[in-house]
PDB file of C-alpha atoms in Angstrom:
ATOM      1  CA  MET N 672     124.432  55.101  56.112  1.00 64.00           C
ATOM      2  CA  ASN N 673     124.188  54.217  59.940  1.00 86.00           C
ATOM      3  CA  ILE N 674     123.429  57.327  61.978  1.00 92.00           C
ATOM      4  CA  GLU N 675     125.223  56.742  65.304  1.00 95.00           C
ATOM      5  CA  THR N 676     126.915  60.874  65.816  1.00 96.00           C
ATOM      6  CA  LEU N 677     125.364  64.583  65.127  1.00 96.00           C
ATOM      7  CA  GLU N 678     128.104  63.972  62.473  1.00 96.00           C
ATOM      8  CA  ASP N 679     126.103  61.486  61.146  1.00 95.00           C
ATOM      9  CA  LEU N 680     122.880  63.096  61.195  1.00 96.00           C
ATOM     10  CA  PHE N 681     124.246  66.075  59.815  1.00 97.00           C
ATOM     11  CA  GLY N 682     125.561  64.422  57.407  1.00 97.00           C
ATOM     12  CA  SER N 683     122.504  62.148  56.095  1.00 96.00           C
ATOM     13  CA  GLN N 684     119.858  65.177  56.557  1.00 97.00           C
ATOM     14  CA  LEU N 685     122.835  67.456  54.243  1.00 98.00           C
ATOM     15  CA  GLN N 686     122.298  64.218  51.496  1.00 97.00           C
ATOM     16  CA  ARG N 687     118.845  64.351  51.432  1.00 97.00           C
ATOM     17  CA  ALA N 688     118.636  68.319  51.282  1.00 97.00           C
ATOM     18  CA  TYR N 689     121.349  67.814  48.461  1.00 98.00           C
ATOM     19  CA  TYR N 690     118.728  65.454  46.899  1.00 97.00           C
ATOM     20  CA  VAL N 691     115.108  67.498  47.248  1.00 96.00           C
ATOM     21  CA  GLU N 692     117.183  70.386  46.067  1.00 97.00           C
ATOM     22  CA  ARG N 693     118.314  68.862  42.397  1.00 96.00           C
ATOM     23  CA  THR N 694     114.910  67.085  42.150  1.00 95.00           C
ATOM     24  CA  HIS N 695     113.123  70.732  42.827  1.00 94.00           C
ATOM     25  CA  VAL N 696     115.417  72.134  39.886  1.00 96.00           C
ATOM     26  CA  GLU N 697     113.525  69.861  37.444  1.00 93.00           C
ATOM     27  CA  LEU N 698     110.155  70.103  39.369  1.00 91.00           C
ATOM     28  CA  LEU N 699     109.911  73.349  38.927  1.00 92.00           C
ATOM     29  CA  ALA N 700     111.518  73.497  35.643  1.00 93.00           C
ATOM     30  CA  GLU N 701     108.218  71.944  34.318  1.00 90.00           C
ATOM     31  CA  MET N 702     105.751  73.524  36.536  1.00 88.00           C
ATOM     32  CA  ALA N 703     107.385  76.972  35.132  1.00 90.00           C
ATOM     33  CA  ALA N 704     106.844  75.508  31.443  1.00 89.00           C
ATOM     34  CA  ASP N 705     103.380  74.129  32.210  1.00 85.00           C
ATOM     35  CA  ALA N 706     102.309  77.234  34.195  1.00 83.00           C
ATOM     36  CA  ALA N 707      99.098  78.950  32.291  1.00 79.00           C
ATOM     37  CA  ASN N 708      99.524  82.066  34.814  1.00 76.00           C
ATOM     38  CA  ASP N 709     102.596  84.136  33.502  1.00 85.00           C
ATOM     39  CA  ASP N 710     102.929  85.128  37.124  1.00 80.00           C
ATOM     40  CA  LEU N 711     103.255  82.393  38.611  1.00 80.00           C
ATOM     41  CA  ALA N 712     105.678  80.897  35.607  1.00 87.00           C
ATOM     42  CA  ASP N 713     108.332  83.463  36.263  1.00 89.00           C
ATOM     43  CA  ARG N 714     108.275  83.202  39.899  1.00 85.00           C
ATOM     44  CA  PHE N 715     108.786  78.939  39.561  1.00 88.00           C
ATOM     45  CA  ALA N 716     111.556  80.162  36.518  1.00 93.00           C
ATOM     46  CA  THR N 717     112.923  82.261  38.980  1.00 92.00           C
ATOM     47  CA  HIS N 718     113.063  80.287  41.798  1.00 90.00           C
ATOM     48  CA  ARG N 719     114.257  77.420  39.562  1.00 95.00           C
ATOM     49  CA  ASP N 720     117.139  79.581  39.102  1.00 96.00           C
ATOM     50  CA  GLU N 721     117.364  80.406  42.081  1.00 95.00           C
ATOM     51  CA  THR N 722     117.127  76.166  43.194  1.00 96.00           C
ATOM     52  CA  GLU N 723     119.936  76.149  41.179  1.00 97.00           C
ATOM     53  CA  ARG N 724     122.183  77.700  43.114  1.00 97.00           C
ATOM     54  CA  HIS N 725     121.140  76.408  46.165  1.00 97.00           C
ATOM     55  CA  VAL N 726     122.818  73.191  44.426  1.00 98.00           C
ATOM     56  CA  GLU N 727     126.034  74.579  44.139  1.00 98.00           C
ATOM     57  CA  ARG N 728     125.913  75.825  47.863  1.00 98.00           C
ATOM     58  CA  LEU N 729     125.445  72.585  49.035  1.00 98.00           C
ATOM     59  CA  GLU N 730     128.097  71.020  46.547  1.00 98.00           C
ATOM     60  CA  ASP N 731     130.472  73.890  48.230  1.00 97.00           C
ATOM     61  CA  VAL N 732     129.106  72.621  51.984  1.00 98.00           C
ATOM     62  CA  PHE N 733     130.254  69.289  51.115  1.00 98.00           C
ATOM     63  CA  GLU N 734     134.001  70.332  49.472  1.00 97.00           C
ATOM     64  CA  ALA N 735     134.019  72.734  53.034  1.00 97.00           C
ATOM     65  CA  LEU N 736     133.465  69.064  54.980  1.00 97.00           C
ATOM     66  CA  GLY N 737     135.988  67.439  52.604  1.00 96.00           C
ATOM     67  CA  ARG N 738     133.016  65.020  50.960  1.00 96.00           C
ATOM     68  CA  GLN N 739     131.867  64.419  47.592  1.00 96.00           C
ATOM     69  CA  PRO N 740     128.837  65.542  47.113  1.00 96.00           C
ATOM     70  CA  ARG N 741     126.100  62.665  47.279  1.00 96.00           C
ATOM     71  CA  ALA N 742     122.665  62.388  47.404  1.00 96.00           C
ATOM     72  CA  SER N 743     120.149  60.842  49.577  1.00 95.00           C
ATOM     73  CA  ARG N 744     116.524  59.786  48.338  1.00 95.00           C
ATOM     74  CA  SER N 745     113.855  61.678  49.814  1.00 94.00           C
ATOM     75  CA  ARG N 746     110.485  60.337  49.825  1.00 95.00           C
ATOM     76  CA  THR N 747     108.676  63.711  50.196  1.00 93.00           C
ATOM     77  CA  ALA N 748     110.454  65.327  47.361  1.00 93.00           C
ATOM     78  CA  ASP N 749     109.652  62.152  45.388  1.00 93.00           C
ATOM     79  CA  GLY N 750     106.324  62.276  46.190  1.00 93.00           C
ATOM     80  CA  LEU N 751     105.563  65.872  45.802  1.00 90.00           C
ATOM     81  CA  ALA N 752     107.003  64.789  42.337  1.00 89.00           C
ATOM     82  CA  GLU N 753     104.534  62.149  41.572  1.00 90.00           C
ATOM     83  CA  SER N 754     102.103  63.865  42.832  1.00 85.00           C
ATOM     84  CA  ARG N 755     102.348  66.950  40.033  1.00 82.00           C
ATOM     85  CA  ARG N 756     102.616  63.795  37.348  1.00 81.00           C
ATOM     86  CA  THR N 757      99.929  62.130  38.676  1.00 80.00           C
ATOM     87  CA  ARG N 758      97.674  64.880  38.144  1.00 72.00           C
ATOM     88  CA  THR N 759      98.249  65.790  34.844  1.00 64.00           C
ATOM     89  CA  THR N 760      96.635  64.060  32.265  1.00 59.00           C
ATOM     90  CA  ASP N 761      95.893  63.664  28.742  1.00 56.00           C
ATOM     91  CA  GLY N 762      99.148  65.895  28.360  1.00 60.00           C
ATOM     92  CA  GLU N 763      97.357  68.542  29.979  1.00 63.00           C
ATOM     93  CA  SER N 764      99.364  70.925  32.602  1.00 60.00           C
ATOM     94  CA  PRO N 765      97.678  70.199  36.164  1.00 59.00           C
ATOM     95  CA  PRO N 766      95.301  73.536  37.231  1.00 69.00           C
ATOM     96  CA  GLU N 767      97.476  76.537  38.408  1.00 74.00           C
ATOM     97  CA  TYR N 768      96.325  75.888  41.774  1.00 77.00           C
ATOM     98  CA  VAL N 769      97.842  72.305  42.068  1.00 81.00           C
ATOM     99  CA  ASP N 770     100.849  73.406  41.080  1.00 84.00           C
ATOM    100  CA  LEU N 771     101.038  76.234  43.533  1.00 86.00           C
ATOM    101  CA  GLU N 772     100.476  74.223  46.603  1.00 89.00           C
ATOM    102  CA  ILE N 773     102.855  71.663  45.441  1.00 89.00           C
ATOM    103  CA  GLY N 774     105.302  74.707  44.924  1.00 88.00           C
ATOM    104  CA  LEU N 775     104.433  76.026  48.615  1.00 92.00           C
ATOM    105  CA  ALA N 776     104.551  72.219  50.410  1.00 93.00           C
ATOM    106  CA  ALA N 777     108.205  72.185  48.466  1.00 93.00           C
ATOM    107  CA  GLU N 778     109.449  75.049  50.289  1.00 94.00           C
ATOM    108  CA  ARG N 779     108.223  74.342  53.341  1.00 96.00           C
ATOM    109  CA  LEU N 780     110.132  70.999  53.086  1.00 95.00           C
ATOM    110  CA  GLU N 781     113.240  72.921  52.288  1.00 95.00           C
ATOM    111  CA  ILE N 782     112.848  75.403  55.206  1.00 97.00           C
ATOM    112  CA  ARG N 783     112.288  72.812  57.475  1.00 97.00           C
ATOM    113  CA  THR N 784     115.602  70.831  56.051  1.00 96.00           C
ATOM    114  CA  TYR N 785     117.209  73.680  56.438  1.00 98.00           C
ATOM    115  CA  GLU N 786     116.234  74.458  59.716  1.00 98.00           C
ATOM    116  CA  GLY N 787     117.670  71.284  60.765  1.00 97.00           C
ATOM    117  CA  LEU N 788     121.300  71.811  58.814  1.00 98.00           C
ATOM    118  CA  VAL N 789     121.630  74.801  60.542  1.00 98.00           C
ATOM    119  CA  THR N 790     120.775  73.728  64.192  1.00 98.00           C
ATOM    120  CA  LEU N 791     122.957  71.050  63.739  1.00 98.00           C
ATOM    121  CA  ALA N 792     126.118  72.994  62.334  1.00 97.00           C
ATOM    122  CA  GLY N 793     125.203  75.512  65.001  1.00 96.00           C
ATOM    123  CA  ARG N 794     125.517  72.378  67.660  1.00 97.00           C
ATOM    124  CA  LEU N 795     128.730  70.707  65.830  1.00 97.00           C
ATOM    125  CA  ALA N 796     130.477  74.112  65.735  1.00 97.00           C
ATOM    126  CA  TYR N 797     130.942  74.455  62.142  1.00 97.00           C
ATOM    127  CA  ALA N 798     132.866  77.076  60.644  1.00 96.00           C
ATOM    128  CA  ALA N 799     131.110  80.398  58.763  1.00 97.00           C
ATOM    129  CA  ASP N 800     131.779  78.446  55.399  1.00 96.00           C
ATOM    130  CA  ILE N 801     128.897  75.822  55.845  1.00 97.00           C
ATOM    131  CA  VAL N 802     126.765  77.247  58.440  1.00 97.00           C
ATOM    132  CA  GLU N 803     126.845  80.661  56.138  1.00 97.00           C
ATOM    133  CA  PRO N 804     125.702  78.955  52.917  1.00 98.00           C
ATOM    134  CA  LEU N 805     122.719  76.830  54.845  1.00 98.00           C
ATOM    135  CA  GLU N 806     121.788  80.564  56.573  1.00 98.00           C
ATOM    136  CA  GLU N 807     121.330  82.647  53.606  1.00 98.00           C
ATOM    137  CA  THR N 808     119.808  79.093  51.602  1.00 97.00           C
ATOM    138  CA  LEU N 809     117.341  79.354  54.552  1.00 98.00           C
ATOM    139  CA  GLU N 810     116.611  82.682  54.480  1.00 98.00           C
ATOM    140  CA  GLU N 811     115.736  82.466  50.108  1.00 96.00           C
ATOM    141  CA  GLU N 812     113.535  79.376  51.411  1.00 95.00           C
ATOM    142  CA  ARG N 813     111.069  81.598  53.798  1.00 97.00           C
ATOM    143  CA  THR N 814     111.022  84.585  50.912  1.00 95.00           C
ATOM    144  CA  THR N 815     109.928  82.319  48.393  1.00 92.00           C
ATOM    145  CA  LEU N 816     107.528  80.475  50.458  1.00 94.00           C
ATOM    146  CA  GLN N 817     106.247  84.399  51.094  1.00 94.00           C
ATOM    147  CA  ARG N 818     105.993  85.302  47.901  1.00 89.00           C
ATOM    148  CA  LEU N 819     104.378  81.741  46.718  1.00 88.00           C
ATOM    149  CA  GLU N 820     101.307  82.651  49.869  1.00 91.00           C
ATOM    150  CA  ASP N 821     101.030  86.122  48.627  1.00 90.00           C
ATOM    151  CA  LEU N 822     100.231  84.727  45.244  1.00 84.00           C
ATOM    152  CA  GLU N 823      98.170  81.904  46.644  1.00 84.00           C
ATOM    153  CA  THR N 824      96.008  84.751  48.255  1.00 87.00           C
ATOM    154  CA  GLU N 825      95.632  86.903  45.096  1.00 82.00           C
ATOM    155  CA  ILE N 826      94.992  83.386  42.841  1.00 76.00           C
ATOM    156  CA  SER N 827      92.101  82.820  45.568  1.00 71.00           C
ATOM    157  CA  ILE N 828      90.690  86.157  45.759  1.00 66.00           C
ATOM    158  CA  VAL N 829      90.651  86.575  42.113  1.00 61.00           C
ATOM    159  CA  ASP N 830      88.962  83.407  41.344  1.00 58.00           C
ATOM    160  CA  SER N 831      86.499  84.077  44.182  1.00 53.00           C
ATOM    161  CA  LEU N 832      85.713  87.440  42.007  1.00 55.00           C
ATOM    162  CA  GLU N 833      85.645  85.616  38.894  1.00 57.00           C
ATOM    163  CA  THR N 834      82.858  83.131  40.630  1.00 57.00           C
ATOM    164  CA  GLY N 835      80.674  85.417  42.967  1.00 56.00           C
ATOM    165  CA  ARG N 836      82.208  83.329  46.016  1.00 54.00           C
ATOM    166  CA  ALA N 837      83.420  85.421  48.726  1.00 51.00           C
TER     167      ALA N 837
END
């Protein structure tokens, strides 16, 4: 896709967001199933369900634009998924901190993506049926990031108490 206008850029970023969300649905399902920590498993499963709704919202945005949903690969999303898969050895799950860090990186990627989409949608003066779903998803991504950061802190504190490291 040649990017010559802001509309082209928005369309390209929308396609990439669609790919990222669909990829993350699969990744979150794997991470939820493999998590040794019940709290982390629940958070990944909950976010997988939320991410499925994000995919549906993006499909609604495509429809509002009069376009068919189309995904464009994201090397970053592919890299996160591959990073997790290469850290899984002999069918064993990676340590919880690996999945947590991958989850945090995925959330940061999604937040940056939606910030860009919301900014472009504003510059293009798109209607509420395009802007509001993007803003709603952005807010959910920020909330999920905060929850994962809180869990990261909890895990770090418990780990330091268990190992005697402060």
